Amino acid sequence: YQPADADRSPKHYNESEMLEHRMLLVRPRAASAVQAIVDGDSGAPLGFARWEAEEESPWWRFFGRGVLAVHEHEDEPLLFTIRRAWSLLPRREVRDAEGKTVGSLLGRLVHDHFGRTVAARQGGHFRGPDRRTLAELTATPAGLRVAFSADIAGEPFVKMLLLAACLVNSGS
């Protein structure tokens, strides 16, 4: 998967410490409504997800249109957001820190920004259209462990979409 815009080069997103890790642990949501994301091996903090108010009119909150924002740990820069898309289907849009659409989530399916299927969740795995495993998921007492395949080590947008799907499905 490659971004359509030249200014969205993978190099920019490879600078994200969170997306450089092969294994992440998505902790259960805390009482503060913050969901920690840590290194799956060491437990070192990498970032967090939390619900934030939509920047648009507060009227949307009536319809439950909040934004799940994922931030890096150091200085809390925004990495990406997940929000409900305008659709009759329960589709969610994943946008990068600049607000550009990276892809969407619909049930167990993960799509890129062109609408092509990137992955489907099958039990404890995300599999690509060619059936290769992109990530393995393991529920542990400490949270959901996400182990990305070495095949997507250099694909931060795919990792971003898979992490977003994990956050949405974990009931964040």
Coordinates of C-alpha atoms in Angstrom, one line a residue, residues 29-137:
R29 CA -9.4 1.2 28.9
A30 CA -8.7 2.9 32.2
A31 CA -11.2 4.7 34.4
S32 CA -9.9 7.9 32.9
A33 CA -11.1 6.7 29.5
V34 CA -7.5 6.6 28.3
Q35 CA -6.3 3.3 26.7
A36 CA -2.6 2.8 26.9
I37 CA -0.6 1.4 24.1
V38 CA 2.8 -0.1 25.1
D39 CA 5.6 -2.1 23.6
G40 CA 4.5 -5.7 23.6
D41 CA 7.8 -7.0 24.8
S42 CA 9.1 -4.5 27.3
G43 CA 5.9 -2.8 28.4
A44 CA 7.5 0.6 27.7
P45 CA 4.8 3.3 27.0
L46 CA 4.4 4.2 23.4
G47 CA 1.1 6.1 23.3
F48 CA -2.5 6.1 24.1
A49 CA -6.0 6.4 22.6
R50 CA -8.8 8.5 24.1
W51 CA -12.2 9.8 23.0
E52 CA -12.2 13.5 22.1
A53 CA -15.0 15.8 21.1
E54 CA -15.5 16.3 17.4
E55 CA -14.1 19.7 16.3
E56 CA -17.3 20.4 14.4
S57 CA -20.6 21.4 16.1
P58 CA -21.4 20.0 19.5
W59 CA -24.7 18.9 17.9
W60 CA -22.9 15.8 16.5
R61 CA -22.2 14.5 20.1
F62 CA -25.9 13.9 20.4
F63 CA -25.5 11.3 17.6
G64 CA -22.3 9.8 19.2
R65 CA -19.9 11.3 16.7
G66 CA -16.8 11.6 18.9
V67 CA -13.3 11.0 17.6
L68 CA -11.0 8.3 18.9
A69 CA -7.6 10.0 18.8
V70 CA -4.4 8.0 19.0
H71 CA -1.4 9.9 20.4
E72 CA 2.3 9.1 20.6
H73 CA 3.7 9.0 24.2
E74 CA 6.5 11.7 23.9
D75 CA 4.9 15.2 24.0
E76 CA 1.6 13.6 23.0
P77 CA 1.7 14.3 19.2
L78 CA -1.4 13.1 17.3
L79 CA -0.7 10.0 15.2
F80 CA -4.2 9.3 13.8
T81 CA -7.9 9.5 14.4
I82 CA -10.9 7.2 14.0
R83 CA -14.3 8.6 13.4
R84 CA -17.7 7.5 12.2
A85 CA -18.0 8.1 8.4
W86 CA -21.1 9.4 6.7
S87 CA -22.7 6.2 5.6
L88 CA -25.7 4.0 6.2
L89 CA -23.2 1.3 7.1
P90 CA -21.3 1.4 10.4
R91 CA -18.1 2.5 8.6
R92 CA -15.3 4.3 10.4
E93 CA -12.7 6.5 8.8
V94 CA -9.1 6.5 9.8
R95 CA -7.3 9.8 9.2
D96 CA -3.6 10.7 9.7
A97 CA -2.4 13.6 11.8
E98 CA -3.0 16.0 9.0
G99 CA -6.6 14.9 8.6
K100 CA -6.1 13.0 5.3
T101 CA -8.0 9.7 5.0
V102 CA -5.7 6.7 5.3
G103 CA -8.5 4.1 5.0
S104 CA -11.7 2.8 6.6
L105 CA -13.0 0.0 8.8
L106 CA -16.3 -1.9 8.2
G107 CA -16.9 -4.8 10.5
R108 CA -14.0 -7.2 10.1
L109 CA -12.8 -5.6 6.9
V110 CA -10.0 -3.0 6.6
H111 CA -9.9 -0.9 3.5
D112 CA -7.3 1.6 2.1
H113 CA -8.1 5.1 1.0
F114 CA -9.2 3.8 -2.4
G115 CA -11.7 1.4 -0.9
R116 CA -9.6 -1.7 -1.7
T117 CA -9.5 -4.4 1.0
V118 CA -6.2 -4.4 2.8
A119 CA -7.1 -7.0 5.4
A120 CA -9.9 -9.1 7.0
R121 CA -10.0 -10.1 10.6
Q122 CA -10.3 -13.9 10.9
G123 CA -10.3 -15.1 14.5
G124 CA -7.0 -14.1 16.0
H125 CA -5.4 -12.9 12.7
F126 CA -5.6 -10.1 10.2
R127 CA -5.1 -11.6 6.7
G128 CA -4.4 -9.8 3.5
P129 CA -6.4 -10.5 0.2
D130 CA -3.6 -13.0 -0.7
R131 CA -4.4 -14.8 2.7
R132 CA -1.0 -14.0 4.2
T133 CA -1.0 -13.1 7.8
L134 CA -0.4 -9.4 8.4
A135 CA -0.9 -9.5 12.2
E136 CA -1.6 -11.9 15.0
L137 CA -3.9 -11.0 17.9

